[in-house]
XYZ file of C-alpha atoms in Angstrom:
571
model
C 12.519 -21.159 7.806
C 16.002 -19.736 8.386
C 16.468 -18.328 11.874
C 18.771 -15.325 12.267
C 18.929 -15.098 16.030
C 16.497 -13.251 18.284
C 12.840 -13.663 17.463
C 11.727 -14.578 13.926
C 10.082 -12.194 11.486
C 6.722 -11.113 12.918
C 3.991 -11.372 10.303
C 1.221 -10.014 12.555
C 2.532 -7.112 14.657
C -0.204 -5.913 16.986
C -0.718 -2.953 19.330
C -3.030 -2.466 22.330
C -6.215 -0.419 22.080
C -6.357 2.808 24.055
C -9.184 3.648 26.439
C -11.335 0.615 25.639
C -11.331 -2.950 24.395
C -11.887 -4.949 21.248
C -15.237 -6.747 21.468
C -16.613 -9.384 19.136
C -19.751 -11.130 17.954
C -23.005 -10.044 16.341
C -24.918 -10.261 19.615
C -22.533 -7.899 21.406
C -22.611 -5.541 18.435
C -26.424 -5.562 18.380
C -26.391 -4.796 22.109
C -24.825 -1.389 21.369
C -27.976 -0.240 19.518
C -29.902 2.234 21.647
C -33.426 1.455 22.775
C -36.493 2.705 20.984
C -36.934 3.879 17.425
C -33.647 4.718 15.668
C -31.686 4.607 12.432
C -28.273 2.913 12.364
C -26.180 3.716 9.288
C -23.682 0.957 8.466
C -21.210 2.326 5.925
C -18.345 0.420 4.331
C -16.666 -0.710 1.120
C -18.434 -2.415 -1.750
C -16.575 -5.697 -1.086
C -18.062 -6.173 2.410
C -20.390 -9.158 2.700
C -23.548 -7.101 3.093
C -25.924 -10.039 2.710
C -24.230 -11.825 5.593
C -24.321 -8.663 7.694
C -28.080 -8.322 7.143
C -28.735 -11.981 7.980
C -26.542 -11.874 11.090
C -27.957 -8.624 12.441
C -31.509 -9.819 11.746
C -30.867 -12.903 13.877
C -29.072 -10.951 16.610
C -31.831 -8.356 16.875
C -34.460 -11.138 16.962
C -32.619 -12.733 19.899
C -32.885 -9.371 21.657
C -36.602 -9.155 20.836
C -36.005 -6.017 18.771
C -37.821 -5.239 15.513
C -35.369 -4.478 12.719
C -35.674 -3.400 9.103
C -32.953 -3.028 6.461
C -32.488 -0.751 3.458
C -29.515 -0.916 1.074
C -27.933 2.245 -0.284
C -28.120 0.625 -3.718
C -31.632 2.076 -4.064
C -30.144 5.609 -4.087
C -26.994 4.875 -6.085
C -26.787 6.151 -9.656
C -27.702 3.658 -12.367
C -24.622 1.698 -13.420
C -24.170 3.295 -16.853
C -24.596 6.792 -15.427
C -22.173 5.986 -12.614
C -19.533 4.753 -15.065
C -19.966 7.862 -17.217
C -19.567 10.070 -14.144
C -16.312 8.374 -13.111
C -14.594 7.891 -16.481
C -12.206 10.360 -18.110
C -12.282 11.211 -21.784
C -8.610 10.343 -22.186
C -8.600 7.016 -20.334
C -12.206 5.854 -20.577
C -11.292 3.184 -23.144
C -7.910 2.329 -21.643
C -7.970 -1.353 -20.543
C -5.761 -0.861 -17.478
C -5.747 2.732 -16.188
C -8.225 5.442 -15.254
C -7.863 8.980 -13.963
C -8.459 9.324 -10.215
C -11.916 10.807 -9.576
C -11.969 14.275 -8.069
C -15.478 14.138 -6.604
C -16.892 12.375 -3.584
C -19.222 9.481 -2.905
C -22.174 11.796 -2.326
C -22.244 12.557 -6.054
C -22.938 8.860 -6.762
C -25.192 7.993 -3.826
C -28.107 10.469 -3.790
C -29.269 9.887 -0.239
C -32.750 10.977 0.881
C -33.680 13.065 3.887
C -34.753 11.627 7.223
C -36.520 8.281 6.749
C -39.712 7.312 8.537
C -39.238 4.506 11.054
C -42.082 2.675 12.811
C -42.270 3.085 16.566
C -40.004 0.607 18.391
C -38.139 -0.363 15.208
C -34.438 -0.151 14.387
C -33.782 0.711 10.745
C -30.376 -0.348 9.455
C -29.291 1.548 6.343
C -26.325 -0.337 4.950
C -23.802 -0.163 2.131
C -21.338 2.353 0.662
C -22.540 5.853 1.469
C -24.913 4.856 4.283
C -23.566 7.701 6.418
C -25.107 10.162 3.940
C -28.568 9.208 5.244
C -29.604 11.061 8.434
C -29.017 8.618 11.295
C -28.821 8.167 15.051
C -25.747 5.908 15.110
C -22.959 5.329 12.595
C -20.949 2.142 12.098
C -18.255 1.354 9.566
C -18.057 -2.309 8.484
C -14.622 -2.788 6.933
C -12.715 -5.390 4.949
C -9.049 -4.729 4.083
C -8.399 -4.049 0.426
C -6.575 -7.318 -0.172
C -9.961 -9.064 -0.017
C -11.358 -6.871 -2.776
C -8.311 -7.349 -4.991
C -8.413 -11.129 -4.504
C -12.131 -11.285 -5.297
C -11.895 -9.159 -8.438
C -8.785 -10.973 -9.677
C -10.685 -14.248 -9.263
C -13.560 -12.784 -11.313
C -15.766 -12.421 -8.275
C -17.061 -9.451 -6.340
C -18.502 -6.251 -7.759
C -17.233 -2.743 -8.293
C -18.692 0.204 -6.423
C -22.312 0.662 -7.521
C -22.259 -2.325 -9.880
C -25.430 -4.467 -9.900
C -25.375 -8.229 -10.191
C -25.446 -9.535 -13.754
C -23.579 -6.622 -15.352
C -20.372 -8.476 -16.071
C -17.220 -9.061 -14.024
C -15.699 -6.388 -11.836
C -12.401 -4.906 -13.036
C -9.202 -4.027 -11.249
C -9.114 -0.850 -13.344
C -12.209 0.509 -11.584
C -11.254 -1.034 -8.242
C -7.800 0.593 -8.086
C -8.428 3.935 -9.728
C -12.103 4.723 -9.027
C -13.519 2.678 -6.152
C -10.649 2.859 -3.701
C -9.963 6.610 -3.967
C -13.658 7.457 -3.597
C -14.228 5.054 -0.708
C -11.043 6.099 1.109
C -11.892 9.781 0.852
C -15.376 9.081 2.174
C -14.210 6.793 4.998
C -11.484 9.154 6.187
C -14.053 11.889 6.691
C -16.112 9.741 9.063
C -13.574 8.872 11.729
C -14.522 11.768 14.020
C -18.192 10.738 14.207
C -18.114 6.926 14.095
C -19.838 5.033 16.901
C -18.438 1.586 15.995
C -15.638 0.266 13.786
C -16.484 -3.302 12.691
C -13.835 -5.641 11.251
C -15.600 -8.163 8.984
C -12.637 -10.497 8.317
C -14.330 -13.144 10.452
C -17.895 -12.748 9.177
C -19.424 -15.114 11.726
C -17.641 -13.419 14.636
C -16.759 -9.816 13.729
C -14.429 -7.817 15.961
C -15.267 -4.197 16.757
C -14.245 -1.177 18.793
C -16.295 1.857 19.709
C -15.599 5.231 18.180
C -13.942 6.734 21.263
C -11.524 3.797 21.480
C -10.846 4.030 17.748
C -9.901 7.694 17.971
C -7.823 7.284 21.125
C -5.967 4.325 19.587
C -5.190 6.241 16.402
C -3.927 9.148 18.506
C -1.672 6.803 20.480
C -0.279 5.176 17.336
C 0.552 8.568 15.855
C 3.023 9.147 18.692
C 4.856 5.816 18.796
C 6.956 3.653 16.432
C 4.861 0.891 14.879
C 4.703 -1.635 12.046
C 1.913 -2.237 9.586
C 0.685 -5.737 8.794
C 2.745 -7.135 5.862
C 1.065 -8.867 2.924
C 2.701 -11.105 0.302
C 1.151 -11.587 -3.126
C 1.948 -13.925 -6.009
C 2.749 -13.025 -9.635
C 4.017 -15.024 -12.622
C 7.624 -13.848 -12.011
C 7.609 -14.421 -8.256
C 10.241 -16.161 -6.146
C 10.376 -17.966 -2.821
C 12.702 -15.988 -0.529
C 9.935 -14.817 1.787
C 8.693 -18.387 2.152
C 12.131 -19.871 2.791
C 13.682 -17.094 4.885
C 10.721 -15.468 6.629
C 8.343 -18.432 6.849
C 5.607 -16.516 5.097
C 2.798 -18.248 3.155
C 4.553 -21.634 2.895
C 1.854 -23.163 0.679
C 1.590 -20.251 -1.749
C 2.740 -20.455 -5.371
C 5.336 -17.759 -4.617
C 5.886 -14.615 -2.575
C 6.655 -12.141 -5.333
C 5.402 -8.917 -3.782
C 5.930 -8.202 -0.116
C 3.864 -5.180 0.864
C 5.677 -4.022 3.984
C 4.308 -0.495 3.966
C 2.025 0.694 1.179
C -0.181 3.389 2.642
C -3.328 2.893 0.514
C -3.484 -0.822 1.404
C -1.620 -1.251 4.697
C -3.355 -1.938 7.994
C -2.388 -1.782 11.674
C -3.557 -4.621 13.927
C -5.021 -3.587 17.291
C -5.797 -5.931 20.175
C -4.390 -7.721 23.199
C -2.639 -11.094 23.171
C -5.113 -13.958 23.025
C -8.078 -11.638 22.433
C -9.932 -10.444 19.312
C -8.286 -7.750 17.224
C -9.278 -5.305 14.545
C -7.276 -4.142 11.551
C -7.331 -0.377 11.056
C -6.333 1.154 7.718
C -2.972 2.892 7.961
C -4.340 5.656 5.745
C -7.085 6.255 8.329
C -4.372 6.939 10.912
C -2.537 9.358 8.616
C -5.752 11.171 7.653
C -6.718 11.503 11.320
C -3.341 12.745 12.564
C -1.337 13.953 9.553
C 0.827 16.442 11.443
C 2.021 14.075 14.191
C 2.631 11.237 11.712
C 4.228 13.146 8.822
C 5.748 16.210 10.434
C 4.820 19.765 9.561
C 6.881 20.058 6.374
C 5.684 16.799 4.797
C 2.121 17.509 5.933
C 2.226 20.878 4.160
C 3.521 19.258 0.957
C 1.544 16.000 0.881
C -1.552 16.737 2.953
C -2.760 13.446 4.429
C -0.986 11.253 1.849
C 1.841 9.201 3.379
C 4.401 9.664 0.582
C 6.882 6.777 1.013
C 6.362 3.038 0.600
C 8.517 -0.027 1.324
C 7.955 -3.343 -0.433
C 9.868 -6.433 -1.548
C 10.341 -7.777 -5.068
C 11.217 -11.441 -4.616
C 12.598 -13.218 -7.702
C 14.668 -15.896 -5.909
C 13.759 -18.981 -7.916
C 11.525 -16.818 -10.094
C 11.952 -14.769 -13.272
C 12.823 -11.293 -14.485
C 10.434 -8.477 -13.777
C 9.040 -6.654 -16.782
C 11.123 -3.798 -18.140
C 8.988 -0.780 -17.379
C 8.998 2.826 -16.279
C 6.771 5.030 -14.136
C 5.050 8.267 -15.104
C 6.920 11.528 -15.174
C 5.654 14.345 -12.965
C 3.451 16.183 -15.469
C 1.996 12.987 -16.981
C 1.109 11.605 -13.568
C -0.651 14.833 -12.654
C -2.330 15.687 -15.972
C -3.312 12.186 -17.164
C -3.631 10.019 -14.056
C -4.604 12.687 -11.512
C -1.972 12.085 -8.802
C -0.309 15.236 -7.413
C 3.118 13.553 -7.216
C 4.754 10.783 -9.151
C 6.164 7.309 -8.625
C 9.890 7.842 -8.181
C 11.499 4.604 -6.983
C 14.716 3.068 -5.779
C 15.939 -0.528 -5.551
C 17.963 -1.640 -2.538
C 19.418 -5.091 -3.235
C 19.001 -7.220 -0.093
C 19.801 -10.486 -1.894
C 21.824 -10.405 -5.105
C 25.275 -10.877 -6.593
C 27.540 -9.726 -9.395
C 26.118 -12.595 -11.442
C 22.516 -11.319 -11.178
C 20.987 -8.431 -13.115
C 19.372 -5.076 -12.575
C 17.941 -3.450 -15.699
C 18.340 0.328 -15.460
C 18.294 3.125 -17.990
C 19.006 3.072 -21.715
C 22.174 1.848 -23.300
C 24.413 4.632 -24.608
C 23.846 3.431 -28.176
C 20.096 2.719 -27.815
C 18.006 3.635 -30.849
C 14.749 4.770 -29.228
C 12.770 4.634 -32.470
C 13.824 1.047 -33.071
C 13.116 0.202 -29.426
C 9.564 1.520 -29.867
C 9.043 -0.471 -33.063
C 10.275 -3.720 -31.471
C 8.143 -3.183 -28.362
C 5.009 -2.599 -30.441
C 5.806 -5.654 -32.555
C 6.248 -7.854 -29.494
C 2.961 -6.603 -28.073
C 1.074 -6.965 -31.360
C 2.453 -10.250 -32.721
C 4.069 -12.001 -29.764
C 7.485 -11.816 -31.442
C 10.279 -11.917 -28.829
C 12.660 -8.981 -28.602
C 16.137 -8.507 -27.152
C 15.293 -5.797 -24.677
C 18.957 -5.613 -23.635
C 19.741 -4.196 -27.076
C 18.213 -1.003 -25.701
C 18.239 -1.190 -21.880
C 21.397 -1.288 -19.749
C 22.134 -4.313 -17.574
C 24.033 -3.740 -14.316
C 25.228 -6.242 -11.695
C 22.829 -6.716 -8.769
C 25.518 -6.019 -6.185
C 24.243 -6.862 -2.721
C 23.485 -3.760 -0.607
C 23.754 -1.403 -3.580
C 21.014 1.196 -4.045
C 19.775 2.053 -7.558
C 17.806 5.284 -8.004
C 14.894 5.180 -10.457
C 13.323 8.571 -11.229
C 10.043 8.614 -13.147
C 10.544 7.824 -16.825
C 13.594 5.579 -16.292
C 13.305 2.046 -17.765
C 14.135 -0.579 -15.160
C 13.409 -4.005 -13.699
C 14.941 -6.545 -11.337
C 16.394 -9.751 -12.764
C 15.789 -13.247 -11.491
C 17.462 -14.415 -8.287
C 17.227 -11.106 -6.395
C 15.401 -9.686 -3.429
C 14.917 -5.977 -3.915
C 13.637 -3.672 -1.201
C 11.770 -0.952 -3.081
C 12.023 2.367 -1.284
C 9.712 4.499 -3.322
C 7.033 7.131 -3.599
C 3.579 5.961 -2.569
C 1.810 5.778 -5.980
C 2.334 2.103 -6.809
C -0.069 1.031 -9.555
C 1.518 2.769 -12.522
C 4.077 0.330 -13.936
C 4.144 1.221 -17.644
C 5.576 -1.894 -19.295
C 7.770 -1.784 -22.383
C 8.247 -5.564 -22.418
C 7.240 -8.475 -20.185
C 9.149 -11.354 -21.771
C 5.916 -12.550 -23.480
C 4.783 -13.881 -20.125
C 1.306 -15.362 -19.727
C -1.228 -14.567 -17.030
C -3.325 -17.103 -15.112
C -5.862 -17.186 -17.965
C -3.238 -18.046 -20.555
C -3.221 -14.662 -22.296
C -0.228 -12.375 -22.643
C 0.202 -10.168 -19.613
C -0.703 -6.560 -20.444
C 1.961 -4.096 -21.500
C 1.509 -0.345 -21.924
C 3.806 0.565 -24.784
C 2.190 3.899 -25.682
C 2.115 5.130 -22.078
C 5.670 3.875 -21.519
C 7.218 5.674 -24.484
C 5.319 8.890 -23.730
C 7.105 8.874 -20.362
C 10.536 7.542 -21.390
C 13.351 9.820 -20.198
C 15.931 9.429 -22.958
C 18.570 11.304 -20.923
C 18.892 8.348 -18.532
C 21.398 6.403 -20.597
C 24.937 5.062 -20.562
C 27.420 6.944 -18.410
C 24.698 9.199 -16.945
C 23.047 6.159 -15.369
C 26.232 5.105 -13.611
C 27.026 8.673 -12.554
C 23.605 9.726 -11.238
C 21.625 6.598 -10.385
C 24.275 4.291 -8.868
C 25.726 6.439 -6.117
C 28.457 5.513 -3.649
C 27.553 5.797 0.058
C 28.605 9.069 1.736
C 29.042 9.181 5.525
C 26.889 11.974 6.942
C 26.893 11.335 10.721
C 28.805 9.053 13.044
C 29.358 8.088 16.652
C 30.922 5.345 18.762
C 30.597 2.138 16.725
C 28.094 3.513 14.212
C 27.680 5.835 11.266
C 24.897 6.983 8.963
C 25.371 7.072 5.194
C 23.483 8.836 2.427
C 22.847 6.132 -0.174
C 20.790 8.012 -2.730
C 19.671 11.581 -3.309
C 18.567 13.382 -6.484
C 17.167 16.918 -6.862
C 14.023 15.689 -8.659
C 13.256 12.974 -6.071
C 11.525 14.329 -2.963
C 12.751 11.557 -0.633
C 16.216 10.303 0.162
C 17.540 6.932 1.258
C 20.069 6.554 4.085
C 21.619 3.632 5.948
C 22.651 3.190 9.566
C 25.634 0.869 10.072
C 26.025 -0.347 13.663
C 28.675 -2.585 15.206
C 27.676 -4.927 18.064
C 26.385 -2.952 21.043
C 26.407 0.372 19.212
C 23.615 2.900 19.804
C 22.862 5.530 17.151
C 21.033 8.764 17.936
C 18.260 9.771 15.507
C 15.676 12.550 15.310
C 12.408 12.351 13.353
C 11.064 15.724 14.513
C 11.229 17.428 11.130
C 10.091 14.372 9.144
C 8.861 10.860 9.820
C 11.357 8.017 9.268
C 10.783 4.571 7.782
C 13.277 1.877 8.866
C 14.090 -1.618 7.594
C 16.774 -4.004 8.873
C 18.584 -5.161 5.733
C 21.474 -7.006 7.423
C 22.005 -8.481 10.876
C 19.719 -9.870 13.547
C 17.865 -6.723 14.502
C 17.743 -3.547 16.543
C 15.788 -1.947 19.354
C 14.157 1.372 18.493
C 14.115 3.416 21.703
C 12.036 6.621 21.786
C 13.167 9.154 24.373
C 9.572 8.989 25.561
C 7.681 5.699 25.262
C 8.342 1.990 25.119
C 11.258 0.473 23.161
C 10.249 -1.543 20.093
C 12.179 -4.404 18.506
C 12.786 -4.429 14.759
C 14.242 -7.634 13.350
C 15.737 -8.626 10.010
C 13.502 -7.706 7.022
C 10.911 -5.908 9.175
C 9.778 -2.352 8.421
C 8.844 0.300 10.985
C 7.304 3.768 10.830
C 8.704 6.335 13.255
C 6.178 9.208 13.288
C 7.481 12.741 13.479
C 5.769 13.100 16.869
C 8.246 10.546 18.309
C 11.014 13.112 17.873
C 14.361 11.935 19.168
C 15.046 8.223 19.452
C 17.907 5.720 19.548
C 18.622 2.640 17.455
C 20.457 -0.064 19.397
C 22.140 -3.061 17.719
C 21.096 -6.229 19.552
C 22.944 -8.661 17.292
C 26.370 -10.246 17.606
C 27.566 -8.816 14.311
C 27.232 -5.723 12.164
C 23.678 -4.551 11.522
C 22.557 -2.307 8.695
C 19.271 -0.402 8.731
C 17.886 1.418 5.702
C 16.194 4.708 6.555
C 13.992 6.783 4.249
C 12.707 10.286 4.902
C 11.525 13.496 3.277
C 14.355 15.981 3.993
């Protein structure tokens, strides 16, 4: 791993709990159950290992000489075919990859009964997705981060929400677009009444915090700078920069996707050094304290949706990304069900004039011919020269490329791109994927019809260079530092800026009107110093959220050379 001075990249940033402690173990968890007859509802995602939870709690309650019974919410969940019908749209029901986000809630799928009869002296555990809908005396949430569900479904294991055993493999289509939105909406509504939050990542020794500590910790996080836990995934085009430079996942096939901050999947680790810790969903924090995290203006516009994401596209030693676009505003709303669309930008952290960024149409592109060739490649496997239609620009290091919805784009091989983008992140509509194969040997899916329905034909030739490849403009400055606007377009709700600091320089910033997201793209690192609260270090390639409640803060260069920090915000 390459060292850049200071401490290395921190893959597991962690923050202390507030007002309590992180406990662990099934016996300690069972000890929280009140005496006498009671009902404990244990809610959680479909991917949780419910069989193991039942076995472990049975043994723990037996050791405490307590009678325990268990009922799964599956007995009240709609039959699988009815559930699928209730959560499928007419337009996308047969689509192999996408589905419209459901507008309802989990209670429409889990028809919970009234108060259940419990024998005297017995503890009844009602467990599974929707358990909180059953009248209860105590409420737990047994969580597994979403990366576990994605890994299980991708490996043809696990089940979708409400899916019985023996009904075929689970699908990422339902996982991403049906299960997760429903489960998140349900979970976020429980935080104010939870008695225990249980982290099931170590199934034989779960970590947990009580509800009061959970709420106090979320409140504390909403008023301080913090990092979410990064995750790196592999894909067929992936490279090895994160392995070689950050020391991440050294034995993995590659580190193609670095999820630094993607609100629907990100988590915040909570615990003390050398002690157990729990991972709390970042979205749970935003839903609990949207005003302090987002700021009043962004909260009014986006509700409890954190609207900006940061992630890495690593193709160093890998291949070209697909050439794709993202939905335009009306298509995203009317077809997919998201209230805002997936505008993006590429900041080139590693690149050169000899590497490529695909962006926009060529001036002379024949869109009809492009469509024909894309359909032919998809239907017959015939290769196409996508650069006959899509512009190729040099991947100049530290250049920002703006990518509004509908703009064809992709990063070439040999680059590390920091994507600074809108939060929707699962809607890459591929025109062409270089006839690449997936892990099963089949052609990776493309979405030619969706892609051409969203293609913005005005993003071509000179207009691309003029509008989407902007020169930095100095907006603020002080002793040894300045702040530049790197990219801003009327149709894109966020803007990208960059702090440039000489050694020892200290820049003044203010997040009061909108949260900031920071990433050190050059140099050793900085110290982020709130006017109230503890300073936090942020080193090369790390990403930090500065909630609006932090207000004024300083960014101090701690390196021996120039440091550059990308900043994104909703102006």
